[in-house]
Short mmCIF file of C-alpha atoms in Angstrom, two decimals:
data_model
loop_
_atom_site.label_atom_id
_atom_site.label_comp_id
_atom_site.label_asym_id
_atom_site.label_seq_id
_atom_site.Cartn_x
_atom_site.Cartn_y
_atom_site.Cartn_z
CA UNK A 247 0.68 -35.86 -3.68
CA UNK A 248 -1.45 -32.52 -2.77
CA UNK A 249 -4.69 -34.02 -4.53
CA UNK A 250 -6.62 -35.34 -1.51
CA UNK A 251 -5.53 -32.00 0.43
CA UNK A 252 -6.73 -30.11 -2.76
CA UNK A 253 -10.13 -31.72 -2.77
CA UNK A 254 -10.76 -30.84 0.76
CA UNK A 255 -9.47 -27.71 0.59
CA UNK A 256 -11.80 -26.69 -2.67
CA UNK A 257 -14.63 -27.65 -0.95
CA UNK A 258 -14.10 -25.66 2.14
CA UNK A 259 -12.93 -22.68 0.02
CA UNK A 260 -15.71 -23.06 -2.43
CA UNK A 261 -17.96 -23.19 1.00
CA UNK A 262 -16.91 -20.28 2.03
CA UNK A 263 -17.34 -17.98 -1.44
CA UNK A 264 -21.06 -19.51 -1.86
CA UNK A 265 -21.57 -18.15 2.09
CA UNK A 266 -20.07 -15.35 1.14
CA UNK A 267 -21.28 -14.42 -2.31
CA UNK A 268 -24.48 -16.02 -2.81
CA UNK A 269 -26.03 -15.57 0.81
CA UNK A 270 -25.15 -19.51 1.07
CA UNK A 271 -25.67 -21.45 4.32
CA UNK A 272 -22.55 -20.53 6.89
CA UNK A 273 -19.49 -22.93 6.94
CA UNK A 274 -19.30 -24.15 10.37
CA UNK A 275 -17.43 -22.87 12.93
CA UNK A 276 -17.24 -19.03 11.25
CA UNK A 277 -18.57 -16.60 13.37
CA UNK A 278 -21.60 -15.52 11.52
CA UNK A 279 -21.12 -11.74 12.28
CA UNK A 280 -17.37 -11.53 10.52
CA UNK A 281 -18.89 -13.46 7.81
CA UNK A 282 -21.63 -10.81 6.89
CA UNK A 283 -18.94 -7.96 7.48
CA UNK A 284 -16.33 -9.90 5.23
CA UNK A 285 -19.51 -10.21 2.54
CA UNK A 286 -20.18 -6.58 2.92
CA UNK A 287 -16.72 -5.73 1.96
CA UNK A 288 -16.85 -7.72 -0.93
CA UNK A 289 -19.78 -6.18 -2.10
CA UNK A 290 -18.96 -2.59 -1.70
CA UNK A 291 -15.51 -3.38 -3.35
CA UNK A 292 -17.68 -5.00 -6.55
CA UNK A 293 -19.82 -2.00 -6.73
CA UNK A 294 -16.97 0.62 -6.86
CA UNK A 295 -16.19 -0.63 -9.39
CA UNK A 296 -19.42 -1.29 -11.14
CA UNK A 297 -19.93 3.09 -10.29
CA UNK A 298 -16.32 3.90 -11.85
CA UNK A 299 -17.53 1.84 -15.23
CA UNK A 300 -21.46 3.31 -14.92
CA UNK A 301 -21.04 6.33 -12.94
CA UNK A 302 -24.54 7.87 -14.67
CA UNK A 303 -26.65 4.86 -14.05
CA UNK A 304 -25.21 5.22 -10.40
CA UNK A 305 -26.26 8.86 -10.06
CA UNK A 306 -30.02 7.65 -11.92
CA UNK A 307 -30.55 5.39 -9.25
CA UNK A 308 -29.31 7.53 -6.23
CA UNK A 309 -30.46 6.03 -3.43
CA UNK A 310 -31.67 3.05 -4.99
CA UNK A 311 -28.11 1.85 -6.06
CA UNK A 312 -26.80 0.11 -3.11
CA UNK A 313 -30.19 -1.99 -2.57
CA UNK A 314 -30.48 -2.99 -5.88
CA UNK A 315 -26.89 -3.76 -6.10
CA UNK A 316 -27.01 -5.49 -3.26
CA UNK A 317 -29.78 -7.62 -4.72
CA UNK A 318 -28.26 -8.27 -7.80
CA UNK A 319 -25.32 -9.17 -7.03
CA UNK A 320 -26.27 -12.07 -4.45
CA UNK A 321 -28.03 -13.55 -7.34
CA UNK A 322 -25.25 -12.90 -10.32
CA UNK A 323 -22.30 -13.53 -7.73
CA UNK A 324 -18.95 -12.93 -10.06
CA UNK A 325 -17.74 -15.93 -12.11
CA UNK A 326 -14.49 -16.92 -12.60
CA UNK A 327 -12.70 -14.97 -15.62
CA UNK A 328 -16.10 -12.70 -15.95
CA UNK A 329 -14.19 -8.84 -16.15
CA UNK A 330 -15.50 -6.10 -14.45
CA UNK A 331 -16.99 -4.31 -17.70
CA UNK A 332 -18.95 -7.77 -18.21
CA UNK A 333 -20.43 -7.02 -14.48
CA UNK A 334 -21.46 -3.91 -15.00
CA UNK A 335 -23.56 -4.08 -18.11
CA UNK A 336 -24.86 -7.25 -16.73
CA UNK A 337 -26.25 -4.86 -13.75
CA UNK A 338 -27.60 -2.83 -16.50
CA UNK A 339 -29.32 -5.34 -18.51
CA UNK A 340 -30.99 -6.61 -15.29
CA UNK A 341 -32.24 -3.19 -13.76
CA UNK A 342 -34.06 -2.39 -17.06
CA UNK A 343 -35.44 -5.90 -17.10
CA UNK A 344 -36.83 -5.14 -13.77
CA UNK A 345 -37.90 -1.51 -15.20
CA UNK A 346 -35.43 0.49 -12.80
CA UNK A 347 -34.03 1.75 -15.83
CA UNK A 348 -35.70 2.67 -18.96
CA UNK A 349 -35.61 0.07 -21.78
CA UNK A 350 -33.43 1.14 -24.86
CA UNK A 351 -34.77 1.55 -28.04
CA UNK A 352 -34.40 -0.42 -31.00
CA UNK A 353 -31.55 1.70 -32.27
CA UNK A 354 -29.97 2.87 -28.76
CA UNK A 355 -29.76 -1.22 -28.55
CA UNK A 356 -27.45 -1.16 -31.37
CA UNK A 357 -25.20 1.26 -30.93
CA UNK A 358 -24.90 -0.47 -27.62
CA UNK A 359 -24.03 -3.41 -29.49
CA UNK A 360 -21.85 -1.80 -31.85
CA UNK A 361 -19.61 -0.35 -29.15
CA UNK A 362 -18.80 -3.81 -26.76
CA UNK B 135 19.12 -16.87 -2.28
CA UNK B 136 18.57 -13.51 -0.81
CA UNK B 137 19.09 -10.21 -3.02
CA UNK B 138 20.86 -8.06 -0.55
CA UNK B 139 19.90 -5.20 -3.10
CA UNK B 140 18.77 -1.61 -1.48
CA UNK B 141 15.61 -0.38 -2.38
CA UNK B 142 15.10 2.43 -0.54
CA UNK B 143 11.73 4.17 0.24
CA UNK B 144 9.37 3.84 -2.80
CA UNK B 145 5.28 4.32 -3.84
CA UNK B 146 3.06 2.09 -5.91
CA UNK B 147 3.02 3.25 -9.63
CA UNK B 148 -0.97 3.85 -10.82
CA UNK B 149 -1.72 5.35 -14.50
CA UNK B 150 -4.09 8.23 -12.38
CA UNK B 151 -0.59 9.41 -10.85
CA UNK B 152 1.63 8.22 -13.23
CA UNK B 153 3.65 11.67 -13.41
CA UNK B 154 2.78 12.23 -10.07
CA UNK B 155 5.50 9.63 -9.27
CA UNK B 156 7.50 10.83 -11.72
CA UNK B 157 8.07 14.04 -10.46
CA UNK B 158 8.13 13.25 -6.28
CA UNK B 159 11.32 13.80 -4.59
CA UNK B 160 12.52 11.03 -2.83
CA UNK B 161 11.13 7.74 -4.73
CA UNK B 162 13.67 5.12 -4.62
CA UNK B 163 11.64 2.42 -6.35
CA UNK B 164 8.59 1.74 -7.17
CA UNK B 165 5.61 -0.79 -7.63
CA UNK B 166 3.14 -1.82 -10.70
CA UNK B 167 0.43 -4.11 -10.42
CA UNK B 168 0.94 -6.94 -12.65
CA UNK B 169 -2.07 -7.58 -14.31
CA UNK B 170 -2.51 -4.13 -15.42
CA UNK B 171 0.45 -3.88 -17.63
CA UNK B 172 1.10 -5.27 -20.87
CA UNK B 173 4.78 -6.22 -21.14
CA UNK B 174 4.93 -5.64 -24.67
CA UNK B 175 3.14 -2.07 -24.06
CA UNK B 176 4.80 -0.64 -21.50
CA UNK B 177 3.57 2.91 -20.48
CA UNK B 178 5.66 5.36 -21.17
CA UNK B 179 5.79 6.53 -17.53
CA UNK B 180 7.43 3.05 -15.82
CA UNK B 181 9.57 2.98 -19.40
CA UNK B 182 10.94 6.60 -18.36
CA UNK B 183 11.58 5.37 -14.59
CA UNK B 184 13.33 2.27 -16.01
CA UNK B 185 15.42 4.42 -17.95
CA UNK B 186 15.78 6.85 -14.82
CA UNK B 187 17.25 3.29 -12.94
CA UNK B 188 14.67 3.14 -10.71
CA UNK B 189 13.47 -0.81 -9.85
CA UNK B 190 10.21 -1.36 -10.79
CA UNK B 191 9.11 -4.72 -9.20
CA UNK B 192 5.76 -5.98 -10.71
CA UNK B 193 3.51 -7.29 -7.74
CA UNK B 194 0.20 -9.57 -9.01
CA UNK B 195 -2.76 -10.02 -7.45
CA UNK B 196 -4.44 -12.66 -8.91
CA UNK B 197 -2.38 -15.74 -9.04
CA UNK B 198 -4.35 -17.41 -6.33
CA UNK B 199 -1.77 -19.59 -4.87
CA UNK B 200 -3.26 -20.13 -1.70
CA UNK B 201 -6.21 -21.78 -3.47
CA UNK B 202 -6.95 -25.25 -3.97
CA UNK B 203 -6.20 -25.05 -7.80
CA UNK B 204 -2.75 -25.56 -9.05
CA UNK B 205 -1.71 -22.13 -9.79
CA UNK B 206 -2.90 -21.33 -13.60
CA UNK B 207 0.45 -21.16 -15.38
CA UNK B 208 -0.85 -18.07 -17.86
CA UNK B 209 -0.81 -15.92 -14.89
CA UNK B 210 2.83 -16.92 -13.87
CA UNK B 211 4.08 -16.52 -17.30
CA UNK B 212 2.50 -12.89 -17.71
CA UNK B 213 4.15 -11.98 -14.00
CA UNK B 214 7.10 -13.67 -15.34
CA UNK B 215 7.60 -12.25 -18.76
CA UNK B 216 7.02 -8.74 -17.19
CA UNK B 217 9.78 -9.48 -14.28
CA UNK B 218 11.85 -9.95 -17.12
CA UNK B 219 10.86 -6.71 -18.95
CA UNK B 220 11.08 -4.41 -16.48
CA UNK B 221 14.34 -6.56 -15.39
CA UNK B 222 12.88 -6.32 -11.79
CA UNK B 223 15.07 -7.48 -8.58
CA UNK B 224 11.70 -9.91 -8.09
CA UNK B 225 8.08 -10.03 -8.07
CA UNK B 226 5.29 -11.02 -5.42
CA UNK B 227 2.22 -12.17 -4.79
CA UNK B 228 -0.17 -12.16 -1.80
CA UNK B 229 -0.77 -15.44 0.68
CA UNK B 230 -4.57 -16.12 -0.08
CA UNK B 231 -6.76 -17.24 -2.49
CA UNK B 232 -9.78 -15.42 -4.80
CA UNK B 233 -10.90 -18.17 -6.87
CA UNK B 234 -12.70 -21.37 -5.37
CA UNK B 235 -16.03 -23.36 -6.54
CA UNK B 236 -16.38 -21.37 -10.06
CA UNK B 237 -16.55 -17.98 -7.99
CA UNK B 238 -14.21 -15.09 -7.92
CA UNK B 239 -14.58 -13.09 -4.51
CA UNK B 240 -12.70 -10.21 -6.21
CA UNK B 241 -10.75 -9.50 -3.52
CA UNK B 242 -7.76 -11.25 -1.44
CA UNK B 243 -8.99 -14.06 0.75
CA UNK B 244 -7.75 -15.63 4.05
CA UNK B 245 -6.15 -19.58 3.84
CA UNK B 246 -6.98 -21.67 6.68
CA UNK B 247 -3.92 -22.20 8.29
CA UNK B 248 -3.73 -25.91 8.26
CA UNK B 249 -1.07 -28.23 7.87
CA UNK B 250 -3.22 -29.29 4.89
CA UNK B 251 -3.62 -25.69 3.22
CA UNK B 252 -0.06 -25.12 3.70
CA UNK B 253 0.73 -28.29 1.60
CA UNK B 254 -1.06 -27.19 -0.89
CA UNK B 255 0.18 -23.66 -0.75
CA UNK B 256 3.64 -25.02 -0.84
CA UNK B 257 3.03 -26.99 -4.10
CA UNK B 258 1.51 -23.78 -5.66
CA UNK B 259 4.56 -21.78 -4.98
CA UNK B 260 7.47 -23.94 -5.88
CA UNK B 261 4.89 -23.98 -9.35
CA UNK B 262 5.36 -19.99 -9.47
CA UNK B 263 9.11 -20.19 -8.61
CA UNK B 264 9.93 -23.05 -11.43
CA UNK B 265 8.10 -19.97 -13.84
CA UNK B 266 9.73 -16.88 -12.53
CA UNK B 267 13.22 -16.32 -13.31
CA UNK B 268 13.79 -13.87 -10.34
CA UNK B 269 12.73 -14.28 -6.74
CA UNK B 270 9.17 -14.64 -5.14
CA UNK B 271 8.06 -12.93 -2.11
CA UNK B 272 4.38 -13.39 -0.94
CA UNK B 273 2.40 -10.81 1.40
CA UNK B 274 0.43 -11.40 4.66
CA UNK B 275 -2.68 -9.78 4.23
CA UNK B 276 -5.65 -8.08 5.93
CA UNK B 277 -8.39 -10.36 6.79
CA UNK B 278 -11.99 -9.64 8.17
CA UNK B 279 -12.56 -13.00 9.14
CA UNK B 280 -10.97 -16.25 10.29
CA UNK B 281 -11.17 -20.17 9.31
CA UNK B 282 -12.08 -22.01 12.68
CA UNK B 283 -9.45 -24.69 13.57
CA UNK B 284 -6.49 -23.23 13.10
CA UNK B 285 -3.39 -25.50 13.64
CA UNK B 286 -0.77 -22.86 12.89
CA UNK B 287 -0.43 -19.03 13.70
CA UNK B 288 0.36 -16.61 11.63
CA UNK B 289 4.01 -16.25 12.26
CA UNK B 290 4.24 -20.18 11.89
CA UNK B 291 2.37 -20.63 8.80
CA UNK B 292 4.58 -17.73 7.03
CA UNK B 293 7.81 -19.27 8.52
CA UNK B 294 7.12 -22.40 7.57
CA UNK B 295 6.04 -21.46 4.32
CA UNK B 296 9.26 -19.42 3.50
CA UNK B 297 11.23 -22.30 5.11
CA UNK B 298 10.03 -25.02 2.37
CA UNK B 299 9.74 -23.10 -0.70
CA UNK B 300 12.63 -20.32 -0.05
CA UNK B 301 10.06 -17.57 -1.02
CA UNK B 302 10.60 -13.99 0.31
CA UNK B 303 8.30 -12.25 2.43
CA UNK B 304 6.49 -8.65 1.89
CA UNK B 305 5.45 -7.98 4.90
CA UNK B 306 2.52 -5.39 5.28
CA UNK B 307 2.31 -3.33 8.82
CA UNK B 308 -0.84 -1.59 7.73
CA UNK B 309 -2.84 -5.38 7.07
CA UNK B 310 -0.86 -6.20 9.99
CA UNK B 311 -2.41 -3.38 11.83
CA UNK B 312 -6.10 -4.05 10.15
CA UNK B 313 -5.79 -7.63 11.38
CA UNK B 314 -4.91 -6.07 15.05
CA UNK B 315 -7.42 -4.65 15.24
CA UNK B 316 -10.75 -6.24 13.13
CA UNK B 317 -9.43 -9.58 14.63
CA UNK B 318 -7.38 -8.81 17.60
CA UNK B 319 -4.20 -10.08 16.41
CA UNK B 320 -1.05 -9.10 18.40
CA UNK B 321 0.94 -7.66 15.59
CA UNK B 322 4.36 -7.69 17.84
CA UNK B 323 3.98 -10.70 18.52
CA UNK B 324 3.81 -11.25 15.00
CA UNK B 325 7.00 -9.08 14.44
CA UNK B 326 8.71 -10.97 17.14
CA UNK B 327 8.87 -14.29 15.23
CA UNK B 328 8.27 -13.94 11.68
CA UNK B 329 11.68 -14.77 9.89
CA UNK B 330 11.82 -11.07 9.09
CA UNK B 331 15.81 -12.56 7.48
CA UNK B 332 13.38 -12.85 5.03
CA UNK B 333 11.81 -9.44 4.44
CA UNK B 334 12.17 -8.51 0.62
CA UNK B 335 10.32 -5.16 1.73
CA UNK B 336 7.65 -3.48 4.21
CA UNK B 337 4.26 -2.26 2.60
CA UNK B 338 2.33 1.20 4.06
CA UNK B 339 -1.05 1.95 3.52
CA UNK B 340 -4.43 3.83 4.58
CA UNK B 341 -7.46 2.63 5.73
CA UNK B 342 -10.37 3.98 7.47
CA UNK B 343 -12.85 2.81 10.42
CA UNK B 344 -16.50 2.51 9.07
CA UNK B 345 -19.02 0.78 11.32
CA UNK B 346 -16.15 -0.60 13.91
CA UNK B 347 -14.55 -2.51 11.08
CA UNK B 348 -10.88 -0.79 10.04
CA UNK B 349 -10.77 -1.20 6.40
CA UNK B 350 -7.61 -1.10 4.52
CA UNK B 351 -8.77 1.44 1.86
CA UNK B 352 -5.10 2.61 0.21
CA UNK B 353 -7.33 5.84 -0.13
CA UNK B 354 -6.71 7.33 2.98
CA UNK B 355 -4.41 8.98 4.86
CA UNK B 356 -1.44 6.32 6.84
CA UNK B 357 -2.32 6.36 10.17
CA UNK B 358 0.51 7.22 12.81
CA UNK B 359 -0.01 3.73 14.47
CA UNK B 360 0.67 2.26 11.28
CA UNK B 361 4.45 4.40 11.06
CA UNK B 362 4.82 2.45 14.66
CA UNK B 363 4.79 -0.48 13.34
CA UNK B 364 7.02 -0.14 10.88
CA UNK B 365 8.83 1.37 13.61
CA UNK B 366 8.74 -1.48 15.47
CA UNK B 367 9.51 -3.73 12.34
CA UNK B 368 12.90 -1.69 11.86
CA UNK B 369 13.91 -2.05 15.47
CA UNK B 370 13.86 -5.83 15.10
CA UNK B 371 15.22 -5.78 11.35
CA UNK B 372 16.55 -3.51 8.90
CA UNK B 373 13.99 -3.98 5.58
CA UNK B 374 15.89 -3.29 2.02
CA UNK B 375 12.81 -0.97 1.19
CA UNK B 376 9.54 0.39 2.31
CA UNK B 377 6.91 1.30 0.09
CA UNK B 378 3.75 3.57 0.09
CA UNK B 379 0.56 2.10 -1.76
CA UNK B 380 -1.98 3.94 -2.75
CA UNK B 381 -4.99 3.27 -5.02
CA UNK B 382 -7.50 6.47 -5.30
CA UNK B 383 -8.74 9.67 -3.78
CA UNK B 384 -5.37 10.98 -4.50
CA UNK B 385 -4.06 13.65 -2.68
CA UNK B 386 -1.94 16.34 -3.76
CA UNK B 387 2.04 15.86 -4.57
CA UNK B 388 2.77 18.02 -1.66
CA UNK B 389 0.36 15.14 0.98
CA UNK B 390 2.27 12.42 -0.91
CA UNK B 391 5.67 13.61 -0.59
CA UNK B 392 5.21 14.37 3.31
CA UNK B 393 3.76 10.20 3.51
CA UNK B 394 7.15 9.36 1.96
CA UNK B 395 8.69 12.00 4.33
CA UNK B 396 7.19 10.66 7.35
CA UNK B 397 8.15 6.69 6.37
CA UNK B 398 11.77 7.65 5.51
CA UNK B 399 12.11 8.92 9.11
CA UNK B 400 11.32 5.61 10.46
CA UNK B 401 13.81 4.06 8.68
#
């Protein structure tokens, strides 16, 4: 009885998180300044948390955090069921790719392994 | 329907503060958040406060029932099974969705309130009740940003909402007051006709202004304007309990105490 609403609904929602999350085009009819403030909020709430799990990788990047943060997470927006630990060793794993963080080696990359 | 049960004044339950709450004079009741807690590991703290007779009333975050998805039962069942467990009065949720188009916005996100999104929220409710053994009550929340078109306000889309699916509400004067000011809602207005018959409790938190934005931290201190709300709340209704939530840069016993202090004198 709800499906048609559903569909609609999904899309508009789904709309929304892309704008949000991704830097996606703006749903119509949002006002685009609440929509970078809401995305802003989001962010900053996703990287507490990403700090709290990697607090040292935080301090290593001092004022470089936020930015690259910011960066990263507008291109790895969080998935559905992804945790929070998942996020923040997927930061990690991208800022060495991108040599903001010294590569491991061989056997720092196992123990890494060894303790997911 | 309604549990005319007291509940008193009461704080959210964390680990970080776990004895914290154990030790504060004056908790009546308090709060866990659902999916952190294993109901088949309880920790030892909320086992102790059980035993003490204190109502512990799980509240979840992540059931989503404003989105478009039918709710996802595994959810329900885990708020469900630890209703049971902690034999809890009855356990909430918030009005909004976090899930949509594969993505999880990690936080608590505004419905548009259309005719259309309130179908669907209905459907996704009656879903959690048919699940739950005890009562439901769903929280307004504190939005930075509004859908366009809205058919319904605020007070409307809650009534009507607790009208069709019998749900309780847990209404929250400091999102109330966020929304106030961030979107220039008129939170007595608000007050004035929600079905506040309805009110299961009242939640109080902190928040801070950062770049003209109020954000609705839980790790800072409750503002007074936020205490005249719930002011104004008890003038128009007399809420079974009011609780304090908050989630980091914990003060000390003595600050916490004097929050609980300064909500059980507006009661």
């Amino acid at each position: 009885m709800t499906q048609p609403q559903r569909d609609r609904l999904a899309r508009q929602q789904a709309e929304l998180l892309r704008a949000l999350l991704t830097d996606g085009p703006a749903p119509k009819g949002f006002d685009p300044g609440r929509l970078e403030v809401e995305a802003k909020a989001l962010r900053a709430k996703r990287r507490r948390v990403v700090a709290m799990i990697e607090p040292d990788v935080c301090a290593d990047l001092a004022d470089r955090f936020v930015p690259l943060f910011t960066e990263y997470a507008k291109a790895y927006p969080r998935i559905e069921g992804s945790r929070a630990r998942d996020d923040a060793r997927a930061f990690v794993e991208w800022l060495r790719e991108r040599g903001h963080l010294p590569k491991l080696s061989w056997w720092q990359r196992r123990r890494a392994t060894k303790n997911r | 329907m309604l549990e005319s049960r007291e509940l008193g004044v009461g704080i959210g339950w964390r680990p970080e503060i776990d004895i914290t709450v154990e030790r504060l004079p004056g908790v009546d009741f308090v709060e866990v958040v659902a999916e952190n807690l294993n109901p088949d590991h309880l920790p030892e703290s909320v086992v102790l406060l059980r035993e003490r007779g204190l109502p512990v009333l799980p509240h979840a975050v992540s059931l989503s029932v404003g989105g478009a998805e039918p709710v996802d039962r595994k959810r329900v069942e885990h708020l469900a099974r630890l209703a049971d467990v902690l034999d809890a009065p009855l356990a909430s949720d918030h009005v909004c969705f976090v899930r949509a188009g594969g993505l999880d916005s990690g936080h608590l996100m505004p419905v548009p309130r259309t005719r259309e999104a309130l179908d669907v929220l209905v459907a996704n409710v009656r879903t959690v009740q048919e699940i739950l053994n005890v009562p439901f009550a769903l929280e307004n929340i504190a939005a930075l940003l509004e859908w366009p078109d809205a058919e319904l306000t605020e007070a409307q889309f809650l009534g009507e909402l607790t009208e069709r699916t019998g749900c309780l509400l847990l209404v929250d004067v400091a999102n109330m007051y966020a929304n106030a000011r961030n979107l220039n809602h008129d939170p007595l207005k608000l007050l004035d006709d929600l079905p506040l018959e309805r009110v299961a409790y009242v939640h109080v938190a902190g928040g801070e202004e950062h770049d003209g934005v109020y954000h609705d931290t839980h790790t800072h201190p409750v503002l007074p304007e936020v205490l005249d709300l719930l002011a104004e709340l008890v003038k128009r209704t007399k809420p079974p309990g009011v609780l304090l939530e908050r989630d980091g840069d914990y003060p000390t016993d003595t600050d916490l105490a004097a929050e609980l202090r300064a909500i059980r004198e507006r009661i």
